[in-house]
């Protein structure tokens, strides 16, 4: 499934699609600034020219191992140089990386290998205390080859040391810029990930336009704090956007302050991106750190909704500007702009990055709702997919007949065009026939001074169908459910929306990228 020719022509005419492959684009960036530092990973540093050459060797090495253009490779690497080398090598060859997140485990990886009919699986031997080699053993029957990034003493006979995937560069057939370059994963908090085909043309635009609206330039230093296999730190603007402007990408092995703060100080990091839960952690740690964070100019926060009151704290706590980012691996990206007034940056998730992003906010019957009212967000545009990979049945409902992607996100639009994320269509609790938006109750709970974090889920109940259950992490001494209910009542919430159960937790379970994992939360509360 792809764009109709008339739209494709428009996107080319407007200069969004430039007919370049990712491999060619990186070559151009390397020619423009060969001696500049492109990548810092641990103690190792690469100039643009070195990285470009290493990508050629990786592409040739993969080809020599029998990987062909069009083959899929499940890449399950953390934030290490090998991730970058495999990504750049694969796209240059025209093989499609399927970008798994380090936190994925056998259920997801087996699914990705099978569904993607992958030729190869690439993993570290071990990382973060997890034995990826044992996982590779479980999935090796699904693929032709298992490639392992070191340290690799005692490598089993069925695995190949990634360091040996290396060959003299040679001419390779040119991939089609309009064809998929890579497969990202859908970020749902339920079910197994779906595969999102992103073309060379559309993904390069995604990175370029994001870089421009984030103010990246040749002197910028971008820290990939989140797993770089995710669309946000990879291309929104992330690593690819930074390279498109000639800047430096620094990879953090983990996103917490003990790893990232010293890197910010050492490398003079100017830009980074976090999910709200991590932004909160950074703000707390910044109050005590002796590290110099003054080089930081911009923190992007996205992936899930940051509370308005937390958004207001970012600049005082970290000394940098905040940019809210609301986007999805399927395409659409919204940013608050660097020159937006404070109230917009603090209370909205920004506006679409492309003038040709077509946005609709619709009621359940599909009618457009006026500004200020909540509806489901539908989108189509030059970097939003027209269909998931090999998912005809799902595509029939995930897209409208005229090609809009149904995001499943509930939003409202401000008169000045920003979107405010109000929740998920499926994150509605139906209590005795009344609809309760989890997000609305969460926002109310988070306004209580004792509440640090809150997630609202449904519990099945024979009488009511579903009950509203609040899972809360308190910042200090806990308060009773009755007090929280009074507080919400006082804020004007209807009686049927008030939580009937309270689960007090030390922390909320998170997904692979750091969003609240409501499925696990529900299972956990259900067991108590
Ligand atoms: P992913 O594809 O993993 O980036 O997930 C995309 C989904 O994350 C979106 O459809 C939203 O549901 C959610 N999301 C991303 N950014 C935000 C944000 N700033 N506020 C609220 N939800 C967000």
Tab-separated table of N, CA and C in Angstrom, residues 28 30 32-33 41-43 61 95 124 126 135 153 179 203 206 217 236 238 246 316 363 497 509 516-517:
chain	number	residue	atom	x	y	z
A	28	UNK	N	26.299	12.052	1.216
A	28	UNK	CA	26.328	13.510	0.990
A	28	UNK	C	26.728	14.248	2.271
A	30	UNK	N	28.494	13.116	4.658
A	30	UNK	CA	29.910	12.817	4.933
A	30	UNK	C	30.813	13.646	4.017
A	32	UNK	N	30.128	16.540	2.871
A	32	UNK	CA	30.051	17.944	3.282
A	32	UNK	C	30.963	18.224	4.477
A	33	UNK	N	31.103	17.260	5.393
A	33	UNK	CA	31.904	17.513	6.600
A	33	UNK	C	32.698	16.258	6.983
A	41	UNK	N	30.435	6.768	20.816
A	41	UNK	CA	29.800	5.636	21.504
A	41	UNK	C	30.827	5.080	22.482
A	42	UNK	N	30.579	5.272	23.781
A	42	UNK	CA	31.575	4.874	24.773
A	42	UNK	C	32.854	5.654	24.538
A	43	UNK	N	33.984	4.930	24.475
A	43	UNK	CA	35.266	5.615	24.282
A	43	UNK	C	35.588	5.793	22.802
A	61	UNK	N	29.915	-6.539	3.636
A	61	UNK	CA	30.030	-7.716	4.503
A	61	UNK	C	28.712	-8.474	4.596
A	95	UNK	N	18.804	-3.869	2.223
A	95	UNK	CA	18.135	-4.822	3.128
A	95	UNK	C	17.351	-3.997	4.148
A	124	UNK	N	23.306	-8.237	20.722
A	124	UNK	CA	24.569	-8.243	21.469
A	124	UNK	C	24.679	-9.603	22.166
A	126	UNK	N	25.436	-9.932	25.374
A	126	UNK	CA	24.651	-9.629	26.575
A	126	UNK	C	24.641	-8.120	26.737
A	135	UNK	N	18.587	-15.820	24.247
A	135	UNK	CA	17.409	-15.465	23.439
A	135	UNK	C	17.657	-15.839	21.968
A	153	UNK	N	33.690	-14.066	23.144
A	153	UNK	CA	34.432	-15.320	23.374
A	153	UNK	C	33.370	-16.404	23.535
A	179	UNK	N	10.903	3.121	-2.116
A	179	UNK	CA	10.577	1.829	-1.503
A	179	UNK	C	10.943	1.847	-0.015
A	203	UNK	N	11.330	8.944	5.147
A	203	UNK	CA	12.048	8.976	6.419
A	203	UNK	C	13.106	10.079	6.437
A	206	UNK	N	11.230	13.179	7.205
A	206	UNK	CA	10.905	13.132	8.632
A	206	UNK	C	12.084	13.677	9.465
A	217	UNK	N	22.151	22.209	14.251
A	217	UNK	CA	23.106	22.736	13.276
A	217	UNK	C	24.415	21.986	13.403
A	236	UNK	N	13.493	11.914	14.831
A	236	UNK	CA	12.529	12.983	15.098
A	236	UNK	C	13.056	14.069	16.037
A	238	UNK	N	16.455	13.229	16.303
A	238	UNK	CA	17.323	12.122	16.654
A	238	UNK	C	18.617	12.089	15.864
A	246	UNK	N	24.846	17.970	10.042
A	246	UNK	CA	26.295	17.940	10.265
A	246	UNK	C	26.710	17.954	11.727
A	316	UNK	N	13.227	25.739	34.580
A	316	UNK	CA	13.895	26.063	35.847
A	316	UNK	C	14.804	24.928	36.353
A	363	UNK	N	-15.534	12.635	15.477
A	363	UNK	CA	-16.360	11.957	16.480
A	363	UNK	C	-16.478	10.479	16.076
A	497	UNK	N	-17.144	9.081	37.496
A	497	UNK	CA	-15.747	9.025	37.053
A	497	UNK	C	-14.779	8.794	38.219
A	509	UNK	N	4.586	0.097	36.049
A	509	UNK	CA	5.317	-0.648	35.012
A	509	UNK	C	5.377	0.144	33.707
A	516	UNK	N	3.614	4.204	30.320
A	516	UNK	CA	2.936	3.342	31.273
A	516	UNK	C	2.386	2.128	30.547
A	517	UNK	N	2.678	0.956	31.078
A	517	UNK	CA	2.239	-0.290	30.472
A	517	UNK	C	0.960	-0.731	31.167
